[in-house]
Coordinates of C-alpha atoms in Angstrom, one line a residue:
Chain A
X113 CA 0.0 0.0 0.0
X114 CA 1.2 3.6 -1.1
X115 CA 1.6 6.1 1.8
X116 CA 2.6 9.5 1.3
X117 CA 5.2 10.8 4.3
X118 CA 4.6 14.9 4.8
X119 CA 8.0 15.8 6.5
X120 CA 6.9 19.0 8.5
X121 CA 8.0 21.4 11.0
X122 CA 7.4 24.7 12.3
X123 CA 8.2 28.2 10.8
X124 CA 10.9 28.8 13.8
X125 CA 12.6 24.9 12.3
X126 CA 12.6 26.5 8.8
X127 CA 14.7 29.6 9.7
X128 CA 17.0 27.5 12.6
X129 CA 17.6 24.5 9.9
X130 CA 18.4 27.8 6.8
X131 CA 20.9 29.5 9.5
X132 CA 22.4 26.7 10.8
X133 CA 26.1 26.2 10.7
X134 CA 27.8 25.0 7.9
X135 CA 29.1 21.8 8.7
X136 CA 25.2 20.9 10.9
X137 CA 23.2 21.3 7.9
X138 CA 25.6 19.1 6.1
X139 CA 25.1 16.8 9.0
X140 CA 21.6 16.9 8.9
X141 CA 21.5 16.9 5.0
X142 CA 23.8 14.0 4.9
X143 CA 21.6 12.1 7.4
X144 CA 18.4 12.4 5.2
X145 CA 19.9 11.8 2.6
X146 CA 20.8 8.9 3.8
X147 CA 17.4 7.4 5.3
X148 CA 16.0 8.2 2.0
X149 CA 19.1 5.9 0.1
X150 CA 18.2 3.2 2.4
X151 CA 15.0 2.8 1.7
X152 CA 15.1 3.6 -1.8
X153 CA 17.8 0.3 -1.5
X154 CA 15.4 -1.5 0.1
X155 CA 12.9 -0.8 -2.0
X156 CA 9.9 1.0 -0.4
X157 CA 10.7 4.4 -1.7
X158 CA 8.6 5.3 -5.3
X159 CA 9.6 9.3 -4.9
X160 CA 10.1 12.0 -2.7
X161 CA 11.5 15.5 -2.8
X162 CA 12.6 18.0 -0.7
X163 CA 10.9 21.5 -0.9
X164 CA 12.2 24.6 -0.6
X165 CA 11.2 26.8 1.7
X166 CA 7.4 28.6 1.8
X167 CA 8.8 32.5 0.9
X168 CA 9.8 30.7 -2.8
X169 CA 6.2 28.9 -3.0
X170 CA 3.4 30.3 -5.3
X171 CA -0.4 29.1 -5.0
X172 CA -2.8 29.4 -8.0
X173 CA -6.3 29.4 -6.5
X174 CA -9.6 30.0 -9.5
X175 CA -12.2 32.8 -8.3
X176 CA -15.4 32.2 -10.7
X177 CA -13.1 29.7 -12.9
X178 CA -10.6 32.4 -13.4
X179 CA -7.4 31.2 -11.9
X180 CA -5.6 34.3 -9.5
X181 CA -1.6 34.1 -8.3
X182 CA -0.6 34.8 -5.2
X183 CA 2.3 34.7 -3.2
X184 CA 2.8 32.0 -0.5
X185 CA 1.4 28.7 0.4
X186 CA -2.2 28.1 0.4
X187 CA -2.5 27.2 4.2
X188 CA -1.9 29.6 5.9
X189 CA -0.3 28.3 9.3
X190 CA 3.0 28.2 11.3
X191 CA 3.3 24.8 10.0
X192 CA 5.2 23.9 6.5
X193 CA 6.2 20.8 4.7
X194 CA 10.3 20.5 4.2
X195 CA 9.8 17.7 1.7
X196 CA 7.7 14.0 1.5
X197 CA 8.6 10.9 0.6
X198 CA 6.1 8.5 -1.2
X199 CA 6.5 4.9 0.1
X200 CA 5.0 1.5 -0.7
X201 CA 4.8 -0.8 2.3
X202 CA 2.7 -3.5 3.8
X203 CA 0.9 -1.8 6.3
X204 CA 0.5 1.9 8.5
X205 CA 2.9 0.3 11.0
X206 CA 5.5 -0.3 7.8
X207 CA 5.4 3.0 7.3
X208 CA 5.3 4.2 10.8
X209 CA 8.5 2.4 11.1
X210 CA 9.8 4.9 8.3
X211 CA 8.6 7.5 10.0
X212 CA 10.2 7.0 13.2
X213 CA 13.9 6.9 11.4
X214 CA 13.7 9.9 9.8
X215 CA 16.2 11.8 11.4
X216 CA 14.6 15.4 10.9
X217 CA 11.9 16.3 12.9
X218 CA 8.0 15.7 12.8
X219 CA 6.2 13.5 10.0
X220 CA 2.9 13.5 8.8
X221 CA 1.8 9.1 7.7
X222 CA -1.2 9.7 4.9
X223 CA -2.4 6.9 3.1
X224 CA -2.8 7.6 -0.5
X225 CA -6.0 6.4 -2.2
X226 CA -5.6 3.3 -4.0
X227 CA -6.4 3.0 -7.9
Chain B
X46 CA -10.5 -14.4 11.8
X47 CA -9.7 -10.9 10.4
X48 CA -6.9 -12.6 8.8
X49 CA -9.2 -15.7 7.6
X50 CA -12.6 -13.4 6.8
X51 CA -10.4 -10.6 5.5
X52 CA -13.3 -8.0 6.7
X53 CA -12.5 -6.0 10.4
X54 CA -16.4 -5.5 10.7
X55 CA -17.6 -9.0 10.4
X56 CA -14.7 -10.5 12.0
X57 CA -15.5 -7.9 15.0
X58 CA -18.7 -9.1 15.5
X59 CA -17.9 -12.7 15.3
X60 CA -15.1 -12.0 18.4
X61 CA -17.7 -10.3 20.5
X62 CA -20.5 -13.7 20.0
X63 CA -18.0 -15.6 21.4
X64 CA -17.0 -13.3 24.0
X65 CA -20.3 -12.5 25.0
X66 CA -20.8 -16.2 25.1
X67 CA -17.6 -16.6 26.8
X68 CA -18.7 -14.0 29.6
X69 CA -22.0 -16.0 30.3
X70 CA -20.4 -19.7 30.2
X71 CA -17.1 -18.5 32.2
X72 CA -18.3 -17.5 35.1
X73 CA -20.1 -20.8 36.0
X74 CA -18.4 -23.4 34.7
X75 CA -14.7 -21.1 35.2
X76 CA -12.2 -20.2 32.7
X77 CA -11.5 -23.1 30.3
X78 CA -7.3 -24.5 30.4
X79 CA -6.9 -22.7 26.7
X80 CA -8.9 -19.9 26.7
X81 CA -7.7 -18.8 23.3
X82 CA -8.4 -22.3 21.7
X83 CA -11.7 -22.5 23.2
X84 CA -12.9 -18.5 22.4
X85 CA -11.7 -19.5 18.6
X86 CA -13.5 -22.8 18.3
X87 CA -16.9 -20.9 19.0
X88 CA -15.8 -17.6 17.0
X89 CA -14.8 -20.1 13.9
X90 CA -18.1 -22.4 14.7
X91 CA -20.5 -18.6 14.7
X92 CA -18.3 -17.4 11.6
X93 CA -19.8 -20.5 9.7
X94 CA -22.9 -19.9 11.0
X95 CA -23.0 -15.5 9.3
X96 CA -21.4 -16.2 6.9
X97 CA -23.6 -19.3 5.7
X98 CA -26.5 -16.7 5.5
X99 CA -24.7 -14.5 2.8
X100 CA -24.1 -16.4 -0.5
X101 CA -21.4 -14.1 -1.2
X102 CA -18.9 -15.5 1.2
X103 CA -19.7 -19.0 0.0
X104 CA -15.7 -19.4 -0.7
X105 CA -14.3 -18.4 2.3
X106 CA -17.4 -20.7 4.2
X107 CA -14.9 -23.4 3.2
X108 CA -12.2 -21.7 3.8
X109 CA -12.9 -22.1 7.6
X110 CA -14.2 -25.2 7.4
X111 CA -10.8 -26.4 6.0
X112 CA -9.1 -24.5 8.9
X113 CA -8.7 -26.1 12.1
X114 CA -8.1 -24.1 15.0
X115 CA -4.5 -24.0 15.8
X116 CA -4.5 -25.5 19.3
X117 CA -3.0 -22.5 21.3
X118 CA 0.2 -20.9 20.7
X119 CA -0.6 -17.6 22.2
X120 CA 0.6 -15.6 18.6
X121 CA -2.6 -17.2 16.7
X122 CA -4.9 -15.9 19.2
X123 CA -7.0 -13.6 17.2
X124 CA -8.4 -11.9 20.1
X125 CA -5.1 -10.8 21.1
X126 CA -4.7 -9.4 17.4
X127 CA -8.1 -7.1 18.3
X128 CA -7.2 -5.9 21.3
X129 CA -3.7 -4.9 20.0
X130 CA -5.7 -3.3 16.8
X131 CA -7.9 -1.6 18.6
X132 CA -5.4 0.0 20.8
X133 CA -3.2 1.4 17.8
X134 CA -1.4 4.6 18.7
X135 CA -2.6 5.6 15.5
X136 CA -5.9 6.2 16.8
X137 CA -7.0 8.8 19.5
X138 CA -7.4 7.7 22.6
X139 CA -10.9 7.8 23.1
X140 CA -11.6 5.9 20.1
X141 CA -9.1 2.9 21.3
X142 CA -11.0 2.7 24.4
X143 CA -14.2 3.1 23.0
X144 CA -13.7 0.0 20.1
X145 CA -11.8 -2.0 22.9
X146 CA -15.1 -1.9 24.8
X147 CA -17.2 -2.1 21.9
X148 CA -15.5 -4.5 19.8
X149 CA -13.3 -6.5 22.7
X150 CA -15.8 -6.4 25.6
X151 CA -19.3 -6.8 23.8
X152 CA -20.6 -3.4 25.2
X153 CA -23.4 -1.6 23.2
X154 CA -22.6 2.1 21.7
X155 CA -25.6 3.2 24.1
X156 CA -23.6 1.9 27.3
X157 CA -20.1 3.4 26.1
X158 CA -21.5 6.4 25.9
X159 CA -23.3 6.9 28.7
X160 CA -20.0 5.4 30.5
X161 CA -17.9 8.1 29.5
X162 CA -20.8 10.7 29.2
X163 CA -21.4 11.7 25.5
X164 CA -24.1 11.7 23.4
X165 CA -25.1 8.1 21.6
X166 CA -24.4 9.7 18.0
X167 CA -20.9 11.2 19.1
X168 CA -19.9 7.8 20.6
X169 CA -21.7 5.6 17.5
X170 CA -19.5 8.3 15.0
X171 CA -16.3 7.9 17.1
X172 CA -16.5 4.4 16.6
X173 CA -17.5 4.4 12.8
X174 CA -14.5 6.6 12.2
X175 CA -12.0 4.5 13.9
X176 CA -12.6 1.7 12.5
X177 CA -12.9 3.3 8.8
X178 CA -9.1 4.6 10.2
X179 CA -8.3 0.9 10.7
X180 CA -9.5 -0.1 6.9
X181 CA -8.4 3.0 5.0
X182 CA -4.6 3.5 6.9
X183 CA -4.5 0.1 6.8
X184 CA -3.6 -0.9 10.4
X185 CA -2.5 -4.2 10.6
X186 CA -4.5 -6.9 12.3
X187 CA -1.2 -8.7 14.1
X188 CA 0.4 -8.7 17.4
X189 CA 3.5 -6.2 17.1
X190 CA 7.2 -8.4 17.7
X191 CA 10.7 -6.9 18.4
X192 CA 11.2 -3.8 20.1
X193 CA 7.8 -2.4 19.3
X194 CA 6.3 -4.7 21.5
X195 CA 6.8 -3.2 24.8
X196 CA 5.3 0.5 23.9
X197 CA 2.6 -1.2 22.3
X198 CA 1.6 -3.2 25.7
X199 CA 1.6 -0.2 27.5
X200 CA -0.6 1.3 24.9
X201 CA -3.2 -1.7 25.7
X202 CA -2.7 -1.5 29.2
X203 CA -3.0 2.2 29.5
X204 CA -6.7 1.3 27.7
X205 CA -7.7 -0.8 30.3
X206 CA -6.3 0.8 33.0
X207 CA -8.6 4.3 32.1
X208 CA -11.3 1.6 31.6
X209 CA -10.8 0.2 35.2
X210 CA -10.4 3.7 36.9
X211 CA -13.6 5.0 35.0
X212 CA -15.2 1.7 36.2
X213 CA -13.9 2.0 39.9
X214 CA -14.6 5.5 40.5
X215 CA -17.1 7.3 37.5
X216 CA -17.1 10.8 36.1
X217 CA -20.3 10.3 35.7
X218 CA -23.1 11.6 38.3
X219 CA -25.1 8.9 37.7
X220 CA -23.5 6.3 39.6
X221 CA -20.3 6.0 41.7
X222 CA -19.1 2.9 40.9
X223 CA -19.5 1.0 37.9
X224 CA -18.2 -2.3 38.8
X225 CA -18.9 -4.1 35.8
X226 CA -16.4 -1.6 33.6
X227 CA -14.0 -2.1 36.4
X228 CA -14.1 -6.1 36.4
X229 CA -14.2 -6.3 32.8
X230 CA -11.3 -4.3 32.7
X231 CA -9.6 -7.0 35.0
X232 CA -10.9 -9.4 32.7
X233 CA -9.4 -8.2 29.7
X234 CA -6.5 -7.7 31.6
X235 CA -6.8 -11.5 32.6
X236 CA -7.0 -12.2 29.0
X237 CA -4.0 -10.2 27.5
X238 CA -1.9 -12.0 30.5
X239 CA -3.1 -15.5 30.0
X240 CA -2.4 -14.7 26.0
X241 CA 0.9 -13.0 26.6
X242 CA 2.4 -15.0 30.0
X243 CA 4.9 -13.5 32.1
X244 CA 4.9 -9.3 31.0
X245 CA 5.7 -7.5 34.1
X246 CA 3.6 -4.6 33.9
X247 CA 0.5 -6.8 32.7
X248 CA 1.1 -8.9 35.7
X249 CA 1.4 -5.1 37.8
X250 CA -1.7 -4.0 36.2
X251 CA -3.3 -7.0 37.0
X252 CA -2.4 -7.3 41.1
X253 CA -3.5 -3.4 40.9
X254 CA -7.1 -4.1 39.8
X255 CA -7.2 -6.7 42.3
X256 CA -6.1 -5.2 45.2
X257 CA -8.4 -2.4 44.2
X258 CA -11.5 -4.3 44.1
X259 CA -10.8 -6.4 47.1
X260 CA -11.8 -3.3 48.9
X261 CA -15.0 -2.6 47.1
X262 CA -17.2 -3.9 50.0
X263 CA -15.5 -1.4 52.2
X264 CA -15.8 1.2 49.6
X265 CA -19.9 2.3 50.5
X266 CA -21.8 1.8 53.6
X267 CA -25.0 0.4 54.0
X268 CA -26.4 4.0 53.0
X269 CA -24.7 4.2 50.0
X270 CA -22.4 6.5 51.6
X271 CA -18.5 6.5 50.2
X272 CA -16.1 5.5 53.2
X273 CA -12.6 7.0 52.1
X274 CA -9.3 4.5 53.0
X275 CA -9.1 5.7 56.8
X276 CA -12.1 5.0 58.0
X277 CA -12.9 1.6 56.0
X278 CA -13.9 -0.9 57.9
X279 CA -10.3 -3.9 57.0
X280 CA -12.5 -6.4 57.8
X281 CA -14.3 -6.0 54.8
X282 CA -11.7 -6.2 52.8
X283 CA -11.7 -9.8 50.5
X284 CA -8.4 -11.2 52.0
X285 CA -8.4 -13.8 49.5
X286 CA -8.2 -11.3 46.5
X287 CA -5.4 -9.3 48.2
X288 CA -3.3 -12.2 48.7
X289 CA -4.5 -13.2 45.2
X290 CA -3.0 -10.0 44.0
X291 CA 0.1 -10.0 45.8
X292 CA 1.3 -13.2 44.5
X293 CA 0.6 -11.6 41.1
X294 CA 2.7 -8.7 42.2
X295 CA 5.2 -11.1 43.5
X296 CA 5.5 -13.0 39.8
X297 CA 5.7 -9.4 38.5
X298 CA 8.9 -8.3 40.5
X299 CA 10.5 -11.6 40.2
X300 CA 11.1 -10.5 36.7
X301 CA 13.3 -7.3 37.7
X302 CA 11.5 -5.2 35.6
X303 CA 9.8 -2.4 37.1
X304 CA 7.1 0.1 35.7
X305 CA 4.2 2.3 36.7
X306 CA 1.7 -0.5 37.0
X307 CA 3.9 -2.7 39.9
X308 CA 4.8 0.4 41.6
X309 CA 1.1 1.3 41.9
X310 CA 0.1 -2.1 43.1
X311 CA 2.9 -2.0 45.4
X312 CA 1.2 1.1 46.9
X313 CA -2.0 -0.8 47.3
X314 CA 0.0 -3.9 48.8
X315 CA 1.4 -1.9 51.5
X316 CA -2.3 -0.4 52.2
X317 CA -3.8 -4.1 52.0
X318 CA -1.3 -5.5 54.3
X319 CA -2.0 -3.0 57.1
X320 CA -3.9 -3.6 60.0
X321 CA -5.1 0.5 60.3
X322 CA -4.8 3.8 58.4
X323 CA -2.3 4.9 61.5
X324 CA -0.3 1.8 61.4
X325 CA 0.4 2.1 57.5
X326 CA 4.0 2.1 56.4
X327 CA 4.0 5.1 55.4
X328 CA 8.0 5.8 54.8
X329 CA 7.8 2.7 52.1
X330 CA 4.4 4.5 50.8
X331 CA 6.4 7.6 50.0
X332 CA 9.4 5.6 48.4
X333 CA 7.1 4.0 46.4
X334 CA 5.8 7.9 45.2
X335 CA 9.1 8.6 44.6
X336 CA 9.7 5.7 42.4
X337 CA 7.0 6.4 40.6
X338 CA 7.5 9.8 39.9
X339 CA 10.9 8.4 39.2
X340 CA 9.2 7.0 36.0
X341 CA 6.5 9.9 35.4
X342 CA 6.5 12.9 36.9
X343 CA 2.7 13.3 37.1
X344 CA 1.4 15.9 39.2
X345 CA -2.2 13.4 40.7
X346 CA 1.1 11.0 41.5
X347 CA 2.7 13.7 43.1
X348 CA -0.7 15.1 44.9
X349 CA -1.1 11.3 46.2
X350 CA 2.8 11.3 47.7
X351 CA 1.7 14.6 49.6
X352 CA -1.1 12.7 51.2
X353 CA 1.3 9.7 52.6
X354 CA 3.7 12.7 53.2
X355 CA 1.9 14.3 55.7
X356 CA 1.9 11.6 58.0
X357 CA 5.8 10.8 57.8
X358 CA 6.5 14.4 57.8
X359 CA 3.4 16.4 58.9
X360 CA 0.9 18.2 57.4
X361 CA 2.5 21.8 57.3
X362 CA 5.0 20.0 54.9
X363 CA 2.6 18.3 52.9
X364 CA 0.2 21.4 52.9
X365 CA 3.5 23.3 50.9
X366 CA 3.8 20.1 48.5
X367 CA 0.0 20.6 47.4
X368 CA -0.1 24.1 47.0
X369 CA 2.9 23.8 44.2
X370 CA 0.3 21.8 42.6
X371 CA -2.3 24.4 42.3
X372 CA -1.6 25.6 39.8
X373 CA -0.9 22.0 37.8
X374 CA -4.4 20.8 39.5
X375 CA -6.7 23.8 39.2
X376 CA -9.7 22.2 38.1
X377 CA -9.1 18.8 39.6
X378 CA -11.4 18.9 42.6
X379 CA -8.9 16.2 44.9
X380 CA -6.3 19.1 44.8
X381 CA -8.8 21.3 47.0
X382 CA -10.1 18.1 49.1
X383 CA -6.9 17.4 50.0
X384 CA -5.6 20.7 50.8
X385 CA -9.1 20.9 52.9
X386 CA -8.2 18.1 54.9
X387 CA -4.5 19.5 55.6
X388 CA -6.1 22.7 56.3
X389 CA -8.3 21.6 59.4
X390 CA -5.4 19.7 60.5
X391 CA -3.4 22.5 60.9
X392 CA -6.6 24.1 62.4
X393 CA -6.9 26.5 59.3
X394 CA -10.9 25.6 59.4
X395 CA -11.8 28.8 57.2
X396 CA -9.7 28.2 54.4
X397 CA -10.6 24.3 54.5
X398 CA -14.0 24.8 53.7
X399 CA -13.2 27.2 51.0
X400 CA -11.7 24.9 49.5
X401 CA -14.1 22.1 49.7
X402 CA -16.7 23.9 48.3
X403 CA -14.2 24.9 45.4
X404 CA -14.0 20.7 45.3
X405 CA -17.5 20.6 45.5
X406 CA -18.2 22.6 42.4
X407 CA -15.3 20.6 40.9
X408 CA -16.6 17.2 41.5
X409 CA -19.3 15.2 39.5
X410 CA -19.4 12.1 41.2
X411 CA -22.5 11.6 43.7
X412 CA -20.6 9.9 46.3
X413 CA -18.0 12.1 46.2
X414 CA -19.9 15.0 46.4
X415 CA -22.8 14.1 49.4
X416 CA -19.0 13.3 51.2
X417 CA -17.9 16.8 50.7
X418 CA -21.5 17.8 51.7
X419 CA -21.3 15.8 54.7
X420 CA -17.6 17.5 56.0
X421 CA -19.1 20.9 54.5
X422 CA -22.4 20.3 57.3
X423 CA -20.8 18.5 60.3

């Protein structure tokens, strides 16, 4: 089953993790990068990306079918999404597994629907 | 059966025929040697008997015909499988307790949710959606192995443990005491035991909930009155279920493995075992606090050590203790009974009963409150 894995932190995480030190954020780069070359190894990794961060993201929303631009991400919360990971796995606790290696903070586990 | 009927909603149903069956034949005739083996050999025989009346399922009708019941090894139990499904960290709290009872213990939706005080369509919905979470996520039906084990007892055990304390003391103003939440509790916790032999903290969870209700005929007087620990009448107490349950609390610590659940029996050992409220052990009482809070600092564990406090170290001490909890315990009405009972020791009798009536206001439990109404009068 396909789960889709929402890496997610806080506004304060985004600017701590972008004015970090140089050799930590290779640390911590070289760390998820990692987690996600062992499961891609192992097989349970179909794609993933990491995002960059929500001042560089643009959200197209339609107002009577007419699509508008604006600036920013369309929630609008303290929360953002650093990346995800899309993983085929048994079951939730497969994929919990997953979740609990990840080496970089909080992680959203959403099961994708199946076609 | 989940794993053989491949449908969480049938399969459900099934378990709780045979346990309901289970809870009527057990009692008189006493817990069967295997009671895994004996609970699957009626769920398997009632499975035939659905299934039969749906044409659909014709195929896997013969499926469980073919099977035969796998005589014991605690891993095929599939009751086991539900309780550990139903207590899935992936689903709230609420709902795991609320699908343990319905779907574990045979309780109706109307009875779980006038147990923990909701309305029958928000307890009915709460249910629904949990166990849509359970299909859609895809929570496995399994008992967890390796290192997730452990967290995922304590998940099950913290279930039944809010299901026992609801059971021995209620939120609800209805009634004080609902004893049949409380034993089934035990039973379930009976059940995960005899399923999963020799877990320490099952075992501690277990010796708790007996050396709790061993005291349930001391608990009310003939009126209906509560009687609080000091002034129960010991030989009331059921001195075959206390040394029932410290045996069980024995086997427990014979495994040097510690947790919440033995130190909290322990506590309730050391009350069982003495002769009067006066000559309790109190030192050992306190250590046991302080184990605990070793573990967890929580600050109704911490309100509880104040109590055996202030008779090691007096009630001036104690009294300091509980108000560093006031602001922890604000709307928990045992922080203001408490400090209401310090108070009049230290002959403070204004401030006592301002707090009891800020207990009183706090408190929804009947007997609870007509004992605050009682100290408020005399």
């Amino acid at each position: 089953m396909k789960y889709v894995l929402l890496f997610v932190g806080t506004m304060e995480d985004q600017e701590r993790f972008e004015n970090m030190p140089a050799d930590q954020m290779e640390a911590g780069m070289k760390a998820a990068g990692k987690w996600f070359e062992d499961y891609s190894r192992a097989g349970k990794i179909v794609g993933g990306e990491q995002l960059k961060g929500p001042q560089t993201a643009t959200t197209v929303r339609f107002n009577d079918g007419k699509p508008i631009v604006t600036d920013g991400p369309f929630v609008e919360s303290k929360e953002i999404i650093g990346g995800f990971a899309v993983v085929e796995v048994k079951d939730l606790d497969e994929a919990l597994e997953m979740a609990k290696s990840w080496p970089a903070g909080p992680v959203e586990v959403w099961p994708a629907v199946e076609r | 059966m989940v794993r053989i009927i491949g449908n969480f909603d049938i399969a459900e149903e099934v378990v709780q025929d045979s346990l309901l069956a289970a809870l009527e034949t057990w009692p008189e005739q006493g817990i069967p040697d295997r009671p895994g083996a004996w609970l699957m050999t009626t769920a398997r025989r009632r499975a035939i008997d659905l299934l039969r009346r749906d044409h659909r399922y014709a195929d896997k009708v013969a499926l469980l015909e073919r099977s035969t019941v796998n005589p014991d090894p605690p891993e095929a139990d599939d009751r086991l499988r539900l309780i550990f499904t139903c207590c899935h960290p992936a689903l709230a709290t609420e709902a795991q307790v609320a699908l343990t009872l319905r779907a574990v213990a045979g309780f109706t939706t109307q009875e779980i949710a006038a147990a923990f005080l909701v309305s029958e369509p928000t307890m009915a919905q709460r249910i629904v959606r949990a166990k849509r979470k359970i299909v859609e996520a895809n929570i496995p039906y399994r008992v967890p192995q390796g290192p997730e084990l452990v967290p995922r007892v304590d998940a099950v055990l913290a279930v039944l443990y809010l299901m026992f304390n609801e059971g021995y003391l209620s939120h609800s103003p209805a009634t004080a005491m609902r004893r049949d939440l409380a034993e089934d509790a035990q039973w379930l916790t009976l059940l995960v035991d005899r399923l999963m032999p020799n877990q320490p903290e099952v075992l501690g969870l277990l010796a708790l909930t007996m050396l709790n209700l061993a005291r349930s005929a001391a608990r009310f007087d003939a009126a209906g009155e509560m009687v609080l620990l000091p002034d129960q009448d010991r030989a009331l107490w059921d001195r075959a279920k206390i040394a029932e349950g410290i045996s069980t609390l024995e086997r427990a610590g014979s495994m040097r493995a510690p947790g919440p659940y033995q130190l909290q029996a322990a506590i309730a050992a050391v009350h069982a075992e003495s002769r009067s409220w006066q000559e309790t052990d109190w030192p050992q009482i306190v250590r046991l606090y302080d184990a605990l809070l070793g573990m967890s600092s929580s600050p109704v564990v911490r309100l509880n050590r104040a109590v055996a406090l202030a008779q090691v170290a007096g009630p001036e001490v104690a009294l300091g203790e509980v108000n560093d909890l006031a602001i922890a315990l604000a709307g928990y009405h045992l922080l203001h009974s408490t400090r209401a009972e310090l108070l009049d020791q230290l002959g403070e009798h204004q401030l006592a009963r301002e707090a009891r009536l800020r207990a009183l206001e706090l408190c929804q439990n009947p007997a609870e409150r007509s004992l605050l109404e009682r100290k408020l009068a005399g």
